mmCIF file of C-alpha atoms and ligand atoms in Angstrom:
data_model
loop_
_atom_site.group_PDB
_atom_site.id
_atom_site.type_symbol
_atom_site.label_atom_id
_atom_site.label_comp_id
_atom_site.label_asym_id
_atom_site.label_seq_id
_atom_site.Cartn_x
_atom_site.Cartn_y
_atom_site.Cartn_z
ATOM 1 C CA MET A 1 61.855 38.700 4.762
ATOM 2 C CA GLU A 2 63.922 38.205 1.611
ATOM 3 C CA MET A 3 63.589 40.665 -1.267
ATOM 4 C CA LYS A 4 64.297 38.916 -4.569
ATOM 5 C CA LYS A 5 61.697 40.067 -7.061
ATOM 6 C CA VAL A 6 60.871 43.729 -7.383
ATOM 7 C CA MET A 7 58.257 45.588 -9.402
ATOM 8 C CA VAL A 8 58.698 49.248 -10.264
ATOM 9 C CA ILE A 9 55.504 50.998 -11.310
ATOM 10 C CA GLY A 10 55.879 53.982 -13.649
ATOM 11 C CA ALA A 11 58.639 53.948 -16.276
ATOM 12 C CA GLY A 12 59.199 57.718 -16.324
ATOM 13 C CA GLN A 13 62.430 59.392 -15.348
ATOM 14 C CA MET A 14 62.322 58.138 -11.739
ATOM 15 C CA GLY A 15 60.867 54.678 -12.375
ATOM 16 C CA ALA A 16 63.412 53.901 -15.096
ATOM 17 C CA GLY A 17 66.264 55.002 -12.819
ATOM 18 C CA ILE A 18 64.941 52.976 -9.879
ATOM 19 C CA ALA A 19 64.509 49.871 -12.064
ATOM 20 C CA GLN A 20 68.063 50.334 -13.342
ATOM 21 C CA VAL A 21 69.671 50.466 -9.886
ATOM 22 C CA PHE A 22 67.726 47.425 -8.637
ATOM 23 C CA ALA A 23 68.695 45.434 -11.747
ATOM 24 C CA MET A 24 72.340 46.493 -11.384
ATOM 25 C CA ALA A 25 72.272 45.224 -7.800
ATOM 26 C CA GLY A 26 71.126 41.773 -9.007
ATOM 27 C CA TYR A 27 67.357 41.898 -8.434
ATOM 28 C CA GLU A 28 64.839 40.564 -10.959
ATOM 29 C CA VAL A 29 62.791 43.650 -11.844
ATOM 30 C CA LYS A 30 59.407 44.016 -13.495
ATOM 31 C CA LEU A 31 58.870 47.514 -14.862
ATOM 32 C CA GLN A 32 55.215 48.427 -15.340
ATOM 33 C CA ASP A 33 53.537 51.385 -17.066
ATOM 34 C CA LEU A 34 50.237 52.110 -18.776
ATOM 35 C CA GLN A 35 51.446 51.854 -22.372
ATOM 36 C CA GLU A 36 54.111 49.970 -24.340
ATOM 37 C CA ALA A 37 55.472 53.262 -25.670
ATOM 38 C CA PHE A 38 56.191 54.512 -22.132
ATOM 39 C CA LEU A 39 57.960 51.250 -21.306
ATOM 40 C CA GLN A 40 60.061 51.473 -24.462
ATOM 41 C CA ARG A 41 61.057 55.040 -23.597
ATOM 42 C CA GLY A 42 62.064 53.940 -20.073
ATOM 43 C CA MET A 43 64.039 50.938 -21.333
ATOM 44 C CA LYS A 44 65.801 53.122 -23.908
ATOM 45 C CA THR A 45 66.914 55.517 -21.169
ATOM 46 C CA ILE A 46 68.265 52.612 -19.114
ATOM 47 C CA GLU A 47 70.137 51.189 -22.109
ATOM 48 C CA LYS A 48 71.616 54.592 -22.893
ATOM 49 C CA ASN A 49 72.802 55.023 -19.289
ATOM 50 C CA LEU A 50 74.365 51.545 -19.228
ATOM 51 C CA ASN A 51 76.041 52.034 -22.622
ATOM 52 C CA ARG A 52 77.574 55.291 -21.381
ATOM 53 C CA GLN A 53 78.975 53.429 -18.371
ATOM 54 C CA VAL A 54 80.444 50.762 -20.684
ATOM 55 C CA GLU A 55 82.025 53.432 -22.923
ATOM 56 C CA LYS A 56 83.625 55.001 -19.861
ATOM 57 C CA GLY A 57 85.002 51.607 -18.791
ATOM 58 C CA LYS A 58 82.972 51.663 -15.555
ATOM 59 C CA LEU A 59 80.870 48.627 -16.511
ATOM 60 C CA SER A 60 81.699 45.611 -18.683
ATOM 61 C CA GLY A 61 79.588 44.680 -21.708
ATOM 62 C CA GLU A 62 78.678 41.455 -19.906
ATOM 63 C CA GLU A 63 77.475 43.327 -16.801
ATOM 64 C CA ARG A 64 75.353 45.572 -19.012
ATOM 65 C CA ASP A 65 73.784 42.570 -20.762
ATOM 66 C CA GLN A 66 73.109 40.791 -17.457
ATOM 67 C CA THR A 67 71.513 43.939 -16.029
ATOM 68 C CA LEU A 68 69.270 44.268 -19.069
ATOM 69 C CA SER A 69 68.298 40.591 -18.893
ATOM 70 C CA ARG A 70 67.002 41.129 -15.339
ATOM 71 C CA LEU A 71 64.561 43.831 -16.510
ATOM 72 C CA HIS A 72 61.074 42.725 -17.565
ATOM 73 C CA PRO A 73 58.780 45.441 -18.964
ATOM 74 C CA THR A 74 55.029 44.852 -18.741
ATOM 75 C CA VAL A 75 51.765 46.758 -19.035
ATOM 76 C CA GLU A 76 50.020 44.278 -16.711
ATOM 77 C CA VAL A 77 49.606 45.460 -13.134
ATOM 78 C CA GLU A 78 48.645 41.816 -12.361
ATOM 79 C CA ALA A 79 52.350 40.993 -12.754
ATOM 80 C CA VAL A 80 52.600 42.006 -9.075
ATOM 81 C CA LYS A 81 51.277 38.546 -8.140
ATOM 82 C CA ASP A 82 54.743 37.068 -7.434
ATOM 83 C CA VAL A 83 56.911 39.998 -6.299
ATOM 84 C CA ASP A 84 58.346 40.750 -2.851
ATOM 85 C CA LEU A 85 58.616 44.518 -3.148
ATOM 86 C CA VAL A 86 56.805 47.168 -5.183
ATOM 87 C CA VAL A 87 58.288 50.636 -5.679
ATOM 88 C CA GLU A 88 55.655 53.003 -7.065
ATOM 89 C CA ALA A 89 56.901 55.963 -9.147
ATOM 90 C CA ILE A 90 53.799 57.257 -10.946
ATOM 91 C CA VAL A 91 52.382 60.784 -11.118
ATOM 92 C CA GLU A 92 52.493 62.851 -7.878
ATOM 93 C CA ASN A 93 48.738 62.823 -7.298
ATOM 94 C CA MET A 94 47.062 61.396 -4.194
ATOM 95 C CA ASP A 95 43.907 60.138 -5.956
ATOM 96 C CA VAL A 96 45.860 58.285 -8.612
ATOM 97 C CA LYS A 97 48.303 56.844 -6.090
ATOM 98 C CA THR A 98 45.630 55.652 -3.618
ATOM 99 C CA LYS A 99 43.659 53.960 -6.427
ATOM 100 C CA LEU A 100 46.811 52.138 -7.499
ATOM 101 C CA PHE A 101 47.725 51.110 -3.931
ATOM 102 C CA ALA A 102 44.224 49.724 -3.322
ATOM 103 C CA LYS A 103 44.586 47.622 -6.482
ATOM 104 C CA LEU A 104 48.098 46.463 -5.577
ATOM 105 C CA ASP A 105 46.824 45.465 -2.141
ATOM 106 C CA GLU A 106 44.220 43.227 -3.776
ATOM 107 C CA LEU A 107 46.634 41.608 -6.235
ATOM 108 C CA ALA A 108 49.945 41.299 -4.389
ATOM 109 C CA PRO A 109 50.936 38.366 -2.163
ATOM 110 C CA GLU A 110 50.407 38.894 1.553
ATOM 111 C CA HIS A 111 54.101 39.378 2.344
ATOM 112 C CA THR A 112 54.740 42.023 -0.359
ATOM 113 C CA ILE A 113 55.988 45.437 0.788
ATOM 114 C CA LEU A 114 54.467 48.418 -1.032
ATOM 115 C CA ALA A 115 56.851 51.394 -1.201
ATOM 116 C CA SER A 116 56.165 54.799 -2.712
ATOM 117 C CA ASN A 117 58.704 57.136 -4.293
ATOM 118 C CA THR A 118 56.385 60.087 -3.630
ATOM 119 C CA SER A 119 58.176 63.439 -3.344
ATOM 120 C CA SER A 120 55.841 64.960 -0.810
ATOM 121 C CA LEU A 121 52.537 63.126 -0.247
ATOM 122 C CA PRO A 122 51.745 61.618 3.191
ATOM 123 C CA ILE A 123 52.725 57.936 3.343
ATOM 124 C CA THR A 124 50.121 57.433 6.083
ATOM 125 C CA GLU A 125 47.318 58.455 3.711
ATOM 126 C CA ILE A 126 48.635 56.262 0.875
ATOM 127 C CA ALA A 127 48.896 53.353 3.354
ATOM 128 C CA ALA A 128 45.304 53.881 4.511
ATOM 129 C CA ALA A 129 44.103 52.916 1.013
ATOM 130 C CA THR A 130 45.345 49.365 1.724
ATOM 131 C CA LYS A 131 44.605 46.651 4.252
ATOM 132 C CA ARG A 132 48.325 46.324 4.986
ATOM 133 C CA PRO A 133 49.380 49.785 6.218
ATOM 134 C CA GLU A 134 52.162 48.204 8.289
ATOM 135 C CA GLN A 135 53.775 47.096 4.974
ATOM 136 C CA VAL A 136 53.598 50.516 3.270
ATOM 137 C CA ILE A 137 56.628 52.821 3.398
ATOM 138 C CA GLY A 138 58.209 55.802 1.619
ATOM 139 C CA MET A 139 61.361 55.122 -0.401
ATOM 140 C CA HIS A 140 62.230 58.497 -1.876
ATOM 141 C CA PHE A 141 65.025 58.339 -4.463
ATOM 142 C CA MET A 142 66.647 61.475 -5.906
ATOM 143 C CA ASN A 143 66.958 62.406 -9.566
ATOM 144 C CA PRO A 144 69.025 61.243 -11.463
ATOM 145 C CA VAL A 145 68.629 57.981 -9.571
ATOM 146 C CA PRO A 146 71.753 56.195 -10.860
ATOM 147 C CA VAL A 147 73.911 59.097 -9.646
ATOM 148 C CA MET A 148 72.391 60.471 -6.433
ATOM 149 C CA LYS A 149 73.316 58.680 -3.193
ATOM 150 C CA LEU A 150 70.373 59.661 -0.986
ATOM 151 C CA VAL A 151 67.186 57.707 -0.367
ATOM 152 C CA GLU A 152 64.817 59.259 2.197
ATOM 153 C CA ILE A 153 63.032 56.480 4.086
ATOM 154 C CA ILE A 154 59.657 57.554 5.439
ATOM 155 C CA ARG A 155 57.647 55.577 7.955
ATOM 156 C CA GLY A 156 53.880 55.932 7.821
ATOM 157 C CA LEU A 157 52.042 55.943 11.132
ATOM 158 C CA ALA A 158 51.524 52.176 10.950
ATOM 159 C CA THR A 159 54.751 51.053 9.200
ATOM 160 C CA SER A 160 56.240 48.111 11.102
ATOM 161 C CA GLU A 161 59.790 48.118 12.437
ATOM 162 C CA GLU A 162 60.534 44.953 10.442
ATOM 163 C CA VAL A 163 59.468 46.563 7.160
ATOM 164 C CA TYR A 164 61.500 49.679 7.974
ATOM 165 C CA GLN A 165 64.627 47.556 8.602
ATOM 166 C CA VAL A 166 64.157 45.551 5.374
ATOM 167 C CA ILE A 167 63.884 48.739 3.306
ATOM 168 C CA TYR A 168 66.817 50.340 5.130
ATOM 169 C CA GLU A 169 69.042 47.322 4.371
ATOM 170 C CA THR A 170 67.764 47.003 0.785
ATOM 171 C CA THR A 171 68.722 50.637 0.163
ATOM 172 C CA LYS A 172 72.280 49.855 1.237
ATOM 173 C CA VAL A 173 72.393 46.862 -1.135
ATOM 174 C CA LEU A 174 71.618 49.363 -3.927
ATOM 175 C CA ASN A 175 74.752 51.262 -2.872
ATOM 176 C CA LYS A 176 72.640 54.189 -1.681
ATOM 177 C CA VAL A 177 72.536 55.961 1.669
ATOM 178 C CA PRO A 178 69.232 55.666 3.570
ATOM 179 C CA VAL A 179 68.197 58.597 5.756
ATOM 180 C CA GLU A 180 65.194 58.277 8.071
ATOM 181 C CA VAL A 181 62.692 61.125 8.069
ATOM 182 C CA ASN A 182 59.219 61.540 9.533
ATOM 183 C CA ASP A 183 55.983 61.669 7.567
ATOM 184 C CA PHE A 184 55.458 65.423 7.108
ATOM 185 C CA PRO A 185 54.591 67.181 3.822
ATOM 186 C CA GLY A 186 57.661 67.293 1.557
ATOM 187 C CA PHE A 187 59.632 65.238 4.146
ATOM 188 C CA VAL A 188 63.019 66.992 4.506
ATOM 189 C CA SER A 189 64.297 67.171 0.913
ATOM 190 C CA ASN A 190 61.390 68.941 -0.734
ATOM 191 C CA ARG A 191 60.379 70.992 2.291
ATOM 192 C CA ILE A 192 63.711 72.767 1.870
ATOM 193 C CA LEU A 193 64.428 72.447 -1.862
ATOM 194 C CA MET A 194 61.036 73.255 -3.374
ATOM 195 C CA PRO A 195 60.401 76.612 -1.620
ATOM 196 C CA MET A 196 63.822 77.681 -2.946
ATOM 197 C CA ILE A 197 62.815 76.712 -6.477
ATOM 198 C CA ASN A 198 59.412 78.423 -6.038
ATOM 199 C CA GLU A 199 61.192 81.581 -4.821
ATOM 200 C CA ALA A 200 63.454 81.490 -7.880
ATOM 201 C CA ILE A 201 60.310 81.369 -10.046
ATOM 202 C CA TYR A 202 58.854 84.360 -8.138
ATOM 203 C CA THR A 203 62.155 86.173 -8.718
ATOM 204 C CA LEU A 204 61.724 85.619 -12.454
ATOM 205 C CA TYR A 205 57.980 86.472 -12.312
ATOM 206 C CA GLU A 206 58.687 89.791 -10.573
ATOM 207 C CA GLY A 207 61.338 90.710 -13.145
ATOM 208 C CA VAL A 208 64.207 90.841 -10.679
ATOM 209 C CA ALA A 209 66.526 89.153 -13.191
ATOM 210 C CA THR A 210 66.566 86.939 -16.280
ATOM 211 C CA LYS A 211 66.331 83.155 -15.933
ATOM 212 C CA GLU A 212 69.988 82.823 -16.905
ATOM 213 C CA ALA A 213 71.029 85.416 -14.307
ATOM 214 C CA ILE A 214 69.009 83.706 -11.543
ATOM 215 C CA ASP A 215 70.607 80.349 -12.365
ATOM 216 C CA ASP A 216 74.105 81.890 -12.568
ATOM 217 C CA VAL A 217 73.728 83.506 -9.143
ATOM 218 C CA MET A 218 72.941 80.178 -7.506
ATOM 219 C CA LYS A 219 75.512 78.196 -9.519
ATOM 220 C CA LEU A 220 78.434 80.575 -9.265
ATOM 221 C CA GLY A 221 77.524 82.175 -5.949
ATOM 222 C CA MET A 222 76.357 79.160 -3.986
ATOM 223 C CA ASN A 223 78.096 76.355 -5.881
ATOM 224 C CA HIS A 224 74.849 74.572 -6.736
ATOM 225 C CA PRO A 225 75.490 72.100 -9.584
ATOM 226 C CA MET A 226 72.408 73.389 -11.432
ATOM 227 C CA GLY A 227 70.594 76.713 -11.138
ATOM 228 C CA PRO A 228 67.095 76.427 -9.573
ATOM 229 C CA LEU A 229 65.213 77.060 -12.839
ATOM 230 C CA THR A 230 67.293 74.462 -14.695
ATOM 231 C CA LEU A 231 66.702 72.084 -11.787
ATOM 232 C CA ALA A 232 62.932 72.759 -11.903
ATOM 233 C CA ASP A 233 62.941 71.869 -15.617
ATOM 234 C CA PHE A 234 64.957 68.750 -14.811
ATOM 235 C CA ILE A 235 62.551 67.606 -12.044
ATOM 236 C CA GLY A 236 59.442 68.451 -14.123
ATOM 237 C CA LEU A 237 57.293 71.552 -13.553
ATOM 238 C CA ASP A 238 54.151 69.435 -12.984
ATOM 239 C CA THR A 239 55.939 67.606 -10.168
ATOM 240 C CA CYS A 240 57.208 70.929 -8.726
ATOM 241 C CA LEU A 241 53.650 72.314 -8.715
ATOM 242 C CA TYR A 242 52.203 69.179 -7.089
ATOM 243 C CA ILE A 243 54.859 69.371 -4.378
ATOM 244 C CA MET A 244 54.201 73.092 -3.681
ATOM 245 C CA GLU A 245 50.463 72.381 -3.498
ATOM 246 C CA THR A 246 51.102 69.581 -0.998
ATOM 247 C CA LEU A 247 53.248 71.915 1.152
ATOM 248 C CA HIS A 248 50.681 74.742 0.883
ATOM 249 C CA GLU A 249 47.760 72.504 1.791
ATOM 250 C CA GLY A 250 49.659 70.475 4.383
ATOM 251 C CA PHE A 251 51.020 73.418 6.374
ATOM 252 C CA GLY A 252 48.333 75.998 5.502
ATOM 253 C CA ASP A 253 50.980 78.717 5.397
ATOM 254 C CA ASP A 254 51.021 81.182 2.533
ATOM 255 C CA LYS A 255 54.791 81.072 2.347
ATOM 256 C CA TYR A 256 54.291 77.863 0.343
ATOM 257 C CA ARG A 257 51.935 79.456 -2.223
ATOM 258 C CA PRO A 258 52.918 78.187 -5.703
ATOM 259 C CA CYS A 259 54.064 80.994 -7.988
ATOM 260 C CA PRO A 260 51.400 81.888 -10.628
ATOM 261 C CA LEU A 261 54.090 81.603 -13.313
ATOM 262 C CA LEU A 262 54.640 77.964 -12.339
ATOM 263 C CA ARG A 263 50.900 77.304 -12.688
ATOM 264 C CA LYS A 264 50.864 79.040 -16.064
ATOM 265 C CA TYR A 265 53.718 76.947 -17.462
ATOM 266 C CA VAL A 266 52.079 73.719 -16.282
ATOM 267 C CA LYS A 267 48.749 74.764 -17.854
ATOM 268 C CA ALA A 268 50.618 75.430 -21.117
ATOM 269 C CA GLY A 269 52.057 71.908 -21.028
ATOM 270 C CA TRP A 270 55.574 73.329 -20.635
ATOM 271 C CA LEU A 271 56.664 70.723 -18.120
ATOM 272 C CA GLY A 272 60.416 71.119 -18.511
ATOM 273 C CA LYS A 273 63.026 68.857 -20.055
ATOM 274 C CA LYS A 274 60.644 65.897 -20.442
ATOM 275 C CA THR A 275 58.338 67.838 -22.810
ATOM 276 C CA GLY A 276 61.140 69.786 -24.544
ATOM 277 C CA ARG A 277 60.181 73.125 -23.026
ATOM 278 C CA GLY A 278 59.996 74.656 -19.574
ATOM 279 C CA PHE A 279 61.904 77.729 -18.488
ATOM 280 C CA TYR A 280 64.372 76.710 -21.203
ATOM 281 C CA VAL A 281 63.922 75.045 -24.593
ATOM 282 C CA TYR A 282 65.461 71.592 -25.128
ATOM 283 C CA GLU A 283 66.286 70.064 -28.512
HETATM 284 N N1 CAA B 301 70.997 59.815 -15.702
HETATM 285 C C1 CAA B 301 72.014 58.996 -15.355
HETATM 286 N N2 CAA B 301 73.279 59.420 -15.155
HETATM 287 C C2 CAA B 301 73.531 60.730 -15.351
HETATM 288 C C3 CAA B 301 72.529 61.646 -15.725
HETATM 289 C C4 CAA B 301 71.212 61.149 -15.906
HETATM 290 N N3 CAA B 301 70.180 61.939 -16.232
HETATM 291 N N4 CAA B 301 73.084 62.882 -15.845
HETATM 292 C C5 CAA B 301 74.393 62.742 -15.534
HETATM 293 N N5 CAA B 301 74.659 61.451 -15.247
HETATM 294 C C6 CAA B 301 75.964 60.901 -14.831
HETATM 295 C C7 CAA B 301 77.027 61.027 -15.891
HETATM 296 O O1 CAA B 301 77.030 59.919 -16.748
HETATM 297 C C8 CAA B 301 78.294 61.088 -15.050
HETATM 298 O O2 CAA B 301 78.603 59.773 -14.651
HETATM 299 P P1 CAA B 301 80.112 59.301 -14.286
HETATM 300 O O3 CAA B 301 80.534 60.077 -13.082
HETATM 301 O O4 CAA B 301 79.977 57.843 -14.029
HETATM 302 O O5 CAA B 301 80.944 59.629 -15.476
HETATM 303 C C9 CAA B 301 77.865 61.864 -13.800
HETATM 304 O O6 CAA B 301 76.440 61.715 -13.747
HETATM 305 C C10 CAA B 301 78.212 63.341 -13.886
HETATM 306 O O7 CAA B 301 77.647 63.841 -15.084
HETATM 307 P P2 CAA B 301 78.229 65.021 -15.968
HETATM 308 O O8 CAA B 301 79.711 65.129 -15.739
HETATM 309 O O9 CAA B 301 77.765 64.862 -17.364
HETATM 310 O O10 CAA B 301 77.455 66.282 -15.458
HETATM 311 P P3 CAA B 301 77.497 67.054 -14.113
HETATM 312 O O11 CAA B 301 78.805 66.931 -13.414
HETATM 313 O O12 CAA B 301 76.981 68.382 -14.470
HETATM 314 O O13 CAA B 301 76.419 66.303 -13.199
HETATM 315 C C11 CAA B 301 74.257 66.082 -12.332
HETATM 316 C C12 CAA B 301 75.113 66.115 -13.590
HETATM 317 C C13 CAA B 301 74.717 64.920 -11.438
HETATM 318 C C14 CAA B 301 72.826 65.846 -12.765
HETATM 319 C C15 CAA B 301 74.455 67.439 -11.575
HETATM 320 O O14 CAA B 301 74.141 68.508 -12.440
HETATM 321 C C16 CAA B 301 73.589 67.554 -10.337
HETATM 322 O O15 CAA B 301 73.919 67.022 -9.279
HETATM 323 N N6 CAA B 301 72.464 68.293 -10.458
HETATM 324 C C17 CAA B 301 71.544 68.510 -9.329
HETATM 325 C C18 CAA B 301 70.686 67.271 -9.158
HETATM 326 C C19 CAA B 301 69.735 67.396 -8.013
HETATM 327 O O16 CAA B 301 69.675 68.374 -7.271
HETATM 328 N N7 CAA B 301 68.932 66.344 -7.834
HETATM 329 C C20 CAA B 301 67.872 66.340 -6.850
HETATM 330 C C21 CAA B 301 66.597 66.807 -7.496
HETATM 331 S S1 CAA B 301 65.280 66.884 -6.339
HETATM 332 C C22 CAA B 301 64.764 65.297 -6.207
HETATM 333 O O17 CAA B 301 65.200 64.401 -6.869
HETATM 334 C C23 CAA B 301 63.671 65.048 -5.222
HETATM 335 C C24 CAA B 301 62.296 65.309 -5.680
HETATM 336 O O18 CAA B 301 61.390 64.685 -5.097
HETATM 337 C C25 CAA B 301 61.941 66.302 -6.662
HETATM 338 P P1 NAD B 302 57.201 61.057 -15.008
HETATM 339 O O1 NAD B 302 56.106 61.934 -15.485
HETATM 340 O O2 NAD B 302 58.555 61.122 -15.679
HETATM 341 O O3 NAD B 302 56.754 59.511 -15.054
HETATM 342 C C1 NAD B 302 55.573 59.013 -14.497
HETATM 343 C C2 NAD B 302 55.233 57.713 -15.210
HETATM 344 O O4 NAD B 302 54.164 57.068 -14.504
HETATM 345 C C3 NAD B 302 54.745 57.922 -16.651
HETATM 346 O O5 NAD B 302 55.488 57.086 -17.530
HETATM 347 C C4 NAD B 302 53.262 57.515 -16.595
HETATM 348 O O6 NAD B 302 52.796 56.923 -17.794
HETATM 349 C C5 NAD B 302 53.278 56.509 -15.455
HETATM 350 N N1 NAD B 302 51.961 56.316 -14.818
HETATM 351 C C6 NAD B 302 51.050 57.255 -14.468
HETATM 352 N N2 NAD B 302 49.985 56.677 -13.872
HETATM 353 C C7 NAD B 302 50.236 55.341 -13.841
HETATM 354 C C8 NAD B 302 49.517 54.217 -13.345
HETATM 355 N N3 NAD B 302 48.325 54.336 -12.767
HETATM 356 N N4 NAD B 302 50.084 52.987 -13.487
HETATM 357 C C9 NAD B 302 51.292 52.827 -14.065
HETATM 358 N N5 NAD B 302 52.021 53.864 -14.549
HETATM 359 C C10 NAD B 302 51.498 55.105 -14.435
HETATM 360 O O7 NAD B 302 57.352 61.366 -13.440
HETATM 361 P P2 NAD B 302 58.645 61.208 -12.501
HETATM 362 O O8 NAD B 302 59.416 62.468 -12.530
HETATM 363 O O9 NAD B 302 59.310 59.907 -12.809
HETATM 364 O O10 NAD B 302 57.947 61.145 -11.066
HETATM 365 C C11 NAD B 302 57.323 59.965 -10.594
HETATM 366 C C12 NAD B 302 57.179 60.028 -9.086
HETATM 367 O O11 NAD B 302 58.481 60.216 -8.487
HETATM 368 C C13 NAD B 302 56.306 61.171 -8.568
HETATM 369 O O12 NAD B 302 55.643 60.752 -7.410
HETATM 370 C C14 NAD B 302 57.353 62.245 -8.232
HETATM 371 O O13 NAD B 302 56.908 63.164 -7.280
HETATM 372 C C15 NAD B 302 58.467 61.376 -7.676
HETATM 373 N N6 NAD B 302 59.808 61.975 -7.733
HETATM 374 C C16 NAD B 302 60.170 62.751 -8.790
HETATM 375 C C17 NAD B 302 61.456 63.295 -8.831
HETATM 376 C C18 NAD B 302 61.897 64.131 -9.986
HETATM 377 O O14 NAD B 302 62.925 64.799 -9.879
HETATM 378 N N7 NAD B 302 61.197 64.151 -11.094
HETATM 379 C C19 NAD B 302 62.354 63.019 -7.793
HETATM 380 C C20 NAD B 302 61.948 62.187 -6.732
HETATM 381 C C21 NAD B 302 60.670 61.669 -6.706
#
């Protein structure tokens, strides 16, 4: 099974990063989203990242131009008709994802592997929306994608060994480190990370300390590169809430109950850095 043409669906912060690393590794990449404006925003982010690398002398101007020439933005989901691998990076919502996977299953060639960058949702359930569950797999990149080395690889119940091996090897071609995890809510990364973030939000909600103090404690005391509230803003508060809901529902344990303050911010549309306001305000 040779992976040459890739389609990344969703040109948000994850999709743009994923498209960038595939294009840098030499793949032809279609980047799909619902509107031209979202595609332009994603392409602008990629260009900015590549230009920064050129300024730092880590990439030549020619390499940047070649990378950009391998990226093909489109609003047409039908563009999946000639790709070998799809990596889905749309909103963290099971209904929306299963509808998309059912459509991709109809349109994509028989051999195409359908991977999801979901942060927490069961791969087995996403796979069940298709007639090719053995070719559906989790490929969970970390944010910011061009920087972070880890990719969690999640097998659904039906994922074939061959598909697992192809995705494992493809991850290495991207210069990332694949780590195999089982299909449980939140996998490993978000089962551990997100309750910590949720607890930090409870700590703020209960008035234990200011947001700055909470972040300083974890940065200066535990050497985390970002405090948990800054990290929540960076990930997106909508995504954090979806992940906590998946953990809460999936395990049925109240220790995963999303903090009411998190719900309130999401209802207000304060989704973090991407909307200019979350726990902090961004210019
Ligand atoms: N996109 C691309 N590159 C970026 C970037 C971005 N958003 N932000 C920083 N970088 C690059 C910089 O260009 C720089 O590159 P070089 O080394 O080539 O010069 C490098 O990253 C370091 O950047 P800075 O020196 O400016 O800043 P920093 O040292 O503070 O690092 C950081 C920035 C890497 C983001 C760091 O703060 C960090 O590691 N934060 C925590 C990130 C984290 O925990 N990610 C996981 C989130 S959870 C997740 O992804 C899973 C999920 O499902 C929710
Ligand atoms: P985002 O909000 O930045 O981007 C999502 C993009 O998907 C938007 O541009 C939106 O227009 C597009 N989209 C929505 N529905 C679509 C559809 N049906 N077809 C095509 N495009 C569609 O979100 P994000 O932070 O990039 O997260 C995307 C996925 O990656 C989620 O599943 C999330 O859980 C996961 N993830 C997020 C992070 C993170 O730190 N933010 C880390 C790892 C994984």
